[in-house]
mmCIF file of C-alpha atoms in Angstrom:
data_model
loop_
_atom_site.group_PDB
_atom_site.id
_atom_site.type_symbol
_atom_site.label_atom_id
_atom_site.label_comp_id
_atom_site.label_asym_id
_atom_site.label_seq_id
_atom_site.Cartn_x
_atom_site.Cartn_y
_atom_site.Cartn_z
ATOM 1 C CA ASP A 396 0.022 -0.168 0.111
ATOM 2 C CA THR A 397 1.335 3.201 -1.031
ATOM 3 C CA ALA A 398 1.378 5.597 1.806
ATOM 4 C CA VAL A 399 1.512 8.799 -0.338
ATOM 5 C CA SER A 400 0.703 8.573 -3.577
ATOM 6 C CA GLN A 401 0.986 11.719 -6.351
ATOM 7 C CA THR A 402 -0.100 11.255 -9.859
ATOM 8 C CA PRO A 403 1.103 11.623 -12.565
ATOM 9 C CA LYS A 404 4.765 10.450 -12.166
ATOM 10 C CA TYR A 405 5.786 12.310 -15.347
ATOM 11 C CA LEU A 406 4.336 15.373 -16.901
ATOM 12 C CA VAL A 407 5.327 16.682 -20.216
ATOM 13 C CA THR A 408 3.681 20.005 -21.665
ATOM 14 C CA GLN A 409 3.821 23.128 -23.471
ATOM 15 C CA MET A 410 4.200 26.384 -22.461
ATOM 16 C CA GLY A 411 1.210 28.236 -21.518
ATOM 17 C CA ASN A 412 -0.845 25.006 -20.836
ATOM 18 C CA ASP A 413 -2.527 24.608 -17.345
ATOM 19 C CA LYS A 414 -2.066 21.354 -15.398
ATOM 20 C CA SER A 415 -2.621 19.826 -12.275
ATOM 21 C CA ILE A 416 -0.938 17.051 -10.079
ATOM 22 C CA LYS A 417 -2.582 15.045 -7.597
ATOM 23 C CA CYS A 418 -1.859 13.834 -4.161
ATOM 24 C CA GLU A 419 -3.303 11.578 -1.832
ATOM 25 C CA GLN A 420 -2.202 10.115 1.647
ATOM 26 C CA ASN A 421 -3.711 7.132 3.567
ATOM 27 C CA LEU A 422 -1.542 7.514 6.640
ATOM 28 C CA GLY A 423 -4.203 9.493 8.776
ATOM 29 C CA HIS A 424 -1.849 12.556 8.685
ATOM 30 C CA ASP A 425 -3.277 15.937 9.257
ATOM 31 C CA THR A 426 -0.733 18.201 7.478
ATOM 32 C CA MET A 427 0.089 17.983 3.843
ATOM 33 C CA TYR A 428 3.091 19.709 1.591
ATOM 34 C CA TRP A 429 4.131 20.565 -1.660
ATOM 35 C CA TYR A 430 7.950 20.893 -2.197
ATOM 36 C CA LYS A 431 9.867 21.695 -5.343
ATOM 37 C CA GLN A 432 13.142 20.016 -6.175
ATOM 38 C CA ASP A 433 15.170 23.314 -7.922
ATOM 39 C CA SER A 434 18.031 23.015 -10.090
ATOM 40 C CA LYS A 435 20.518 22.263 -7.431
ATOM 41 C CA LYS A 436 18.602 19.400 -5.928
ATOM 42 C CA PHE A 437 17.281 21.619 -3.126
ATOM 43 C CA LEU A 438 13.928 20.999 -1.304
ATOM 44 C CA LYS A 439 11.948 24.401 -1.609
ATOM 45 C CA ILE A 440 8.411 24.454 0.292
ATOM 46 C CA MET A 441 5.834 25.874 -1.278
ATOM 47 C CA PHE A 442 2.526 25.109 0.360
ATOM 48 C CA SER A 443 1.417 23.426 3.571
ATOM 49 C CA TYR A 444 -2.053 22.730 4.721
ATOM 50 C CA ASN A 445 -3.198 21.639 8.224
ATOM 51 C CA ASN A 446 -6.582 19.869 8.312
ATOM 52 C CA LYS A 447 -7.415 21.474 4.625
ATOM 53 C CA GLU A 448 -6.243 25.280 5.751
ATOM 54 C CA LEU A 449 -3.585 26.840 4.535
ATOM 55 C CA ILE A 450 -0.727 27.395 6.979
ATOM 56 C CA ILE A 451 2.208 27.909 4.789
ATOM 57 C CA ASN A 452 2.549 29.734 1.852
ATOM 58 C CA GLU A 453 6.031 30.742 0.349
ATOM 59 C CA THR A 454 6.819 33.353 -2.202
ATOM 60 C CA VAL A 455 5.335 30.910 -5.096
ATOM 61 C CA PRO A 456 3.707 32.866 -8.393
ATOM 62 C CA ASN A 457 -0.043 32.974 -8.184
ATOM 63 C CA ARG A 458 -0.133 30.675 -10.996
ATOM 64 C CA PHE A 459 0.338 27.902 -8.490
ATOM 65 C CA SER A 460 -2.829 27.301 -6.539
ATOM 66 C CA PRO A 461 -3.021 24.498 -4.260
ATOM 67 C CA LYS A 462 -6.636 22.786 -3.269
ATOM 68 C CA SER A 463 -7.334 20.540 -0.488
ATOM 69 C CA PRO A 464 -10.606 18.822 -0.613
ATOM 70 C CA ASP A 465 -9.921 16.978 2.385
ATOM 71 C CA LYS A 466 -7.276 16.153 4.776
ATOM 72 C CA ALA A 467 -6.117 13.402 2.732
ATOM 73 C CA HIS A 468 -5.654 15.420 -0.491
ATOM 74 C CA LEU A 469 -3.743 18.149 -1.706
ATOM 75 C CA ASN A 470 -3.626 18.615 -5.413
ATOM 76 C CA LEU A 471 -1.546 21.533 -7.139
ATOM 77 C CA HIS A 472 -2.802 23.408 -9.899
ATOM 78 C CA ILE A 473 -0.276 25.279 -12.349
ATOM 79 C CA ASN A 474 -1.720 27.892 -14.914
ATOM 80 C CA SER A 475 -0.067 29.245 -17.802
ATOM 81 C CA LEU A 476 3.111 27.094 -17.423
ATOM 82 C CA GLU A 477 6.606 28.655 -17.987
ATOM 83 C CA LEU A 478 9.818 26.978 -18.431
ATOM 84 C CA GLY A 479 10.816 27.779 -15.263
ATOM 85 C CA ASP A 480 8.452 25.191 -13.808
ATOM 86 C CA SER A 481 10.356 22.918 -14.892
ATOM 87 C CA ALA A 482 11.211 20.493 -11.936
ATOM 88 C CA VAL A 483 10.645 17.563 -9.904
ATOM 89 C CA TYR A 484 7.497 18.167 -7.579
ATOM 90 C CA PHE A 485 7.268 16.146 -4.018
ATOM 91 C CA CYS A 486 4.149 15.868 -2.212
ATOM 92 C CA ALA A 487 4.550 15.075 1.480
ATOM 93 C CA SER A 488 2.335 14.652 4.932
ATOM 94 C CA SER A 489 3.207 14.519 8.368
ATOM 95 C CA LEU A 490 1.329 14.811 11.943
ATOM 96 C CA ARG A 491 1.620 18.357 12.928
ATOM 97 C CA ASP A 492 1.749 17.975 16.508
ATOM 98 C CA ARG A 493 3.701 14.888 16.977
ATOM 99 C CA PRO A 494 7.291 15.888 16.228
ATOM 100 C CA GLU A 495 8.905 13.234 18.279
ATOM 101 C CA ASN A 496 7.620 10.508 15.848
ATOM 102 C CA SER A 497 6.185 12.187 12.918
ATOM 103 C CA PRO A 498 8.593 12.682 10.138
ATOM 104 C CA LEU A 499 7.657 13.974 6.577
ATOM 105 C CA HIS A 500 6.414 11.068 4.335
ATOM 106 C CA PHE A 501 7.142 11.845 0.891
ATOM 107 C CA GLY A 502 5.421 10.652 -2.300
ATOM 108 C CA ASN A 503 7.490 9.811 -5.328
ATOM 109 C CA GLY A 504 7.637 12.954 -6.919
ATOM 110 C CA THR A 505 6.406 14.252 -10.240
ATOM 111 C CA ARG A 506 9.028 15.159 -12.908
ATOM 112 C CA LEU A 507 7.223 18.395 -15.037
ATOM 113 C CA THR A 508 8.917 19.265 -18.199
ATOM 114 C CA VAL A 509 7.617 22.206 -19.782
ATOM 115 C CA THR A 510 8.468 22.856 -23.604
ATOM 116 C CA ILE B 559 23.711 30.626 12.376
ATOM 117 C CA LEU B 560 21.061 31.915 10.267
ATOM 118 C CA ASN B 561 20.183 28.784 8.360
ATOM 119 C CA VAL B 562 20.587 24.952 8.275
ATOM 120 C CA GLU B 563 24.243 24.184 7.244
ATOM 121 C CA GLN B 564 25.272 20.844 6.617
ATOM 122 C CA SER B 565 29.277 19.399 6.352
ATOM 123 C CA PRO B 566 30.746 18.184 4.394
ATOM 124 C CA GLN B 567 29.014 18.692 1.241
ATOM 125 C CA SER B 568 30.156 15.802 -0.113
ATOM 126 C CA LEU B 569 32.102 12.623 0.866
ATOM 127 C CA HIS B 570 33.748 9.469 -0.523
ATOM 128 C CA VAL B 571 34.661 6.669 1.670
ATOM 129 C CA GLN B 572 35.495 3.084 1.225
ATOM 130 C CA GLU B 573 33.315 -0.037 2.126
ATOM 131 C CA GLY B 574 33.698 -0.526 5.626
ATOM 132 C CA ASP B 575 34.787 2.741 6.748
ATOM 133 C CA SER B 576 32.988 4.614 9.563
ATOM 134 C CA THR B 577 31.901 8.092 8.930
ATOM 135 C CA ASN B 578 30.094 11.011 10.385
ATOM 136 C CA PHE B 579 28.696 14.367 9.145
ATOM 137 C CA THR B 580 27.272 17.529 10.842
ATOM 138 C CA CYS B 581 23.977 19.674 10.867
ATOM 139 C CA SER B 582 24.209 23.003 12.244
ATOM 140 C CA PHE B 583 21.195 24.875 13.019
ATOM 141 C CA PRO B 584 19.815 28.098 14.981
ATOM 142 C CA SER B 585 19.492 26.908 18.753
ATOM 143 C CA SER B 586 16.364 29.634 19.489
ATOM 144 C CA ASN B 587 12.973 28.707 18.827
ATOM 145 C CA PHE B 588 13.520 25.091 18.219
ATOM 146 C CA TYR B 589 10.726 22.468 18.176
ATOM 147 C CA ALA B 590 12.553 19.311 16.375
ATOM 148 C CA LEU B 591 15.299 17.927 14.166
ATOM 149 C CA HIS B 592 14.871 15.601 11.292
ATOM 150 C CA TRP B 593 17.129 13.702 9.197
ATOM 151 C CA TYR B 594 16.574 11.923 5.968
ATOM 152 C CA ARG B 595 18.123 9.726 3.747
ATOM 153 C CA TRP B 596 17.499 10.459 -0.132
ATOM 154 C CA GLU B 597 18.739 8.159 -2.940
ATOM 155 C CA THR B 598 19.164 9.200 -6.406
ATOM 156 C CA ALA B 599 15.666 9.074 -8.606
ATOM 157 C CA LYS B 600 13.836 8.349 -5.437
ATOM 158 C CA SER B 601 11.946 10.510 -2.508
ATOM 159 C CA PRO B 602 13.505 11.454 0.700
ATOM 160 C CA LYS B 603 13.031 8.804 3.423
ATOM 161 C CA ALA B 604 13.080 9.454 7.138
ATOM 162 C CA LEU B 605 15.714 8.241 9.397
ATOM 163 C CA PHE B 606 14.976 9.850 12.717
ATOM 164 C CA VAL B 607 13.448 12.867 14.432
ATOM 165 C CA MET B 608 14.782 14.100 17.883
ATOM 166 C CA THR B 609 13.350 16.778 20.084
ATOM 167 C CA LEU B 610 15.287 16.917 23.065
ATOM 168 C CA ASN B 611 19.040 18.068 23.687
ATOM 169 C CA GLY B 612 20.741 14.993 24.386
ATOM 170 C CA ASP B 613 18.784 12.752 22.239
ATOM 171 C CA GLU B 614 20.426 9.587 20.839
ATOM 172 C CA LYS B 615 18.767 7.581 18.150
ATOM 173 C CA LYS B 616 19.935 4.224 16.288
ATOM 174 C CA LYS B 617 18.640 2.283 13.645
ATOM 175 C CA GLY B 618 20.832 -0.487 12.389
ATOM 176 C CA ARG B 619 24.422 0.931 11.781
ATOM 177 C CA ILE B 620 23.257 4.594 11.713
ATOM 178 C CA SER B 621 22.959 6.841 14.766
ATOM 179 C CA ALA B 622 22.369 10.440 15.279
ATOM 180 C CA THR B 623 22.692 12.525 18.421
ATOM 181 C CA LEU B 624 21.337 16.227 19.015
ATOM 182 C CA ASN B 625 22.533 18.964 21.056
ATOM 183 C CA THR B 626 20.018 21.916 20.937
ATOM 184 C CA LYS B 627 21.943 24.272 23.433
ATOM 185 C CA GLU B 628 24.395 24.675 20.703
ATOM 186 C CA GLY B 629 22.828 24.031 17.726
ATOM 187 C CA TYR B 630 24.184 20.596 15.978
ATOM 188 C CA SER B 631 23.070 17.140 15.191
ATOM 189 C CA TYR B 632 25.870 14.512 14.175
ATOM 190 C CA LEU B 633 24.790 11.458 11.996
ATOM 191 C CA TYR B 634 27.043 8.310 12.283
ATOM 192 C CA ILE B 635 27.604 5.547 9.854
ATOM 193 C CA LYS B 636 29.186 2.658 11.067
ATOM 194 C CA GLY B 637 31.026 0.095 8.562
ATOM 195 C CA SER B 638 29.620 1.927 5.495
ATOM 196 C CA GLN B 639 28.115 -0.153 2.746
ATOM 197 C CA PRO B 640 27.748 0.616 -1.029
ATOM 198 C CA GLU B 641 23.886 0.855 -0.276
ATOM 199 C CA ASP B 642 24.415 3.647 2.105
ATOM 200 C CA SER B 643 25.538 5.910 -0.987
ATOM 201 C CA ALA B 644 22.787 8.735 -0.864
ATOM 202 C CA THR B 645 22.398 12.350 0.200
ATOM 203 C CA TYR B 646 21.590 12.582 3.774
ATOM 204 C CA LEU B 647 19.182 15.644 4.603
ATOM 205 C CA CYS B 648 18.931 17.540 7.678
ATOM 206 C CA ALA B 649 15.850 19.754 8.712
ATOM 207 C CA ARG B 650 15.077 21.926 11.708
ATOM 208 C CA VAL B 651 11.354 22.422 12.553
ATOM 209 C CA ASN B 652 10.479 25.831 14.066
ATOM 210 C CA ALA B 653 8.495 26.423 17.199
ATOM 211 C CA GLY B 654 5.293 28.323 16.582
ATOM 212 C CA ASN B 655 2.213 27.934 14.737
ATOM 213 C CA ASN B 656 3.339 26.740 11.427
ATOM 214 C CA ARG B 657 5.920 24.258 12.503
ATOM 215 C CA LYS B 658 7.890 24.988 9.151
ATOM 216 C CA LEU B 659 11.152 23.077 8.376
ATOM 217 C CA ILE B 660 14.043 24.757 7.220
ATOM 218 C CA TRP B 661 16.293 22.107 5.038
ATOM 219 C CA GLY B 662 19.910 21.949 5.108
ATOM 220 C CA LEU B 663 21.605 21.355 1.496
ATOM 221 C CA GLY B 664 22.420 17.806 2.261
ATOM 222 C CA THR B 665 25.910 15.713 2.392
ATOM 223 C CA SER B 666 26.344 13.296 -0.491
ATOM 224 C CA LEU B 667 27.710 10.073 0.619
ATOM 225 C CA ALA B 668 29.380 7.737 -1.832
ATOM 226 C CA VAL B 669 30.830 4.339 -0.709
ATOM 227 C CA ASN B 670 33.193 2.698 -2.723
ATOM 228 C CA PRO B 671 33.015 -1.265 -3.054
#
């Protein structure tokens, strides 16, 4: 059973298109995240939701809009894709108030390529 | 220290060597420290979460210590194996409402057979 699953695994699209990446976790966690792995392989937080409420919103273009229909899902919609959006995007989840036994569980990543 | 810093940036060891690397972080407003192992083309996998000063955690040949007063954590690998080759990331969790993780850039370990 996959704990954090994100789809699709690969996404190739043209500039200007709108696309979505879906993420679901079956761990019963209350907090979900979207991270972007940049060109230097560094993990950069984009958004964090706790029980469907936005709690972290880093400096991300308005073209990126997260949607959390319930605490088990956090989808990422991207409008008007640009070349610079090409990256690997990771979804993750955790239990917010249990740091002693709640690290982040990551999905396998979505490699987005914008041409 | 304003950010989470990891050293060395990369490390090459021979199979069987023991090794260690450092994660340095701001000691104020501390909540927790995470260590992750990230193999190429995979996703990060958690190794340890530590919260208390003096914490020591162990999983097989890998162990970690935490000093929250001086702001550092060590990760030790005993008898390195080729399958230990990966990037090891640490992340500091801020106290406060959003529990934000501040990530280091990682230490890339290559174990030669």
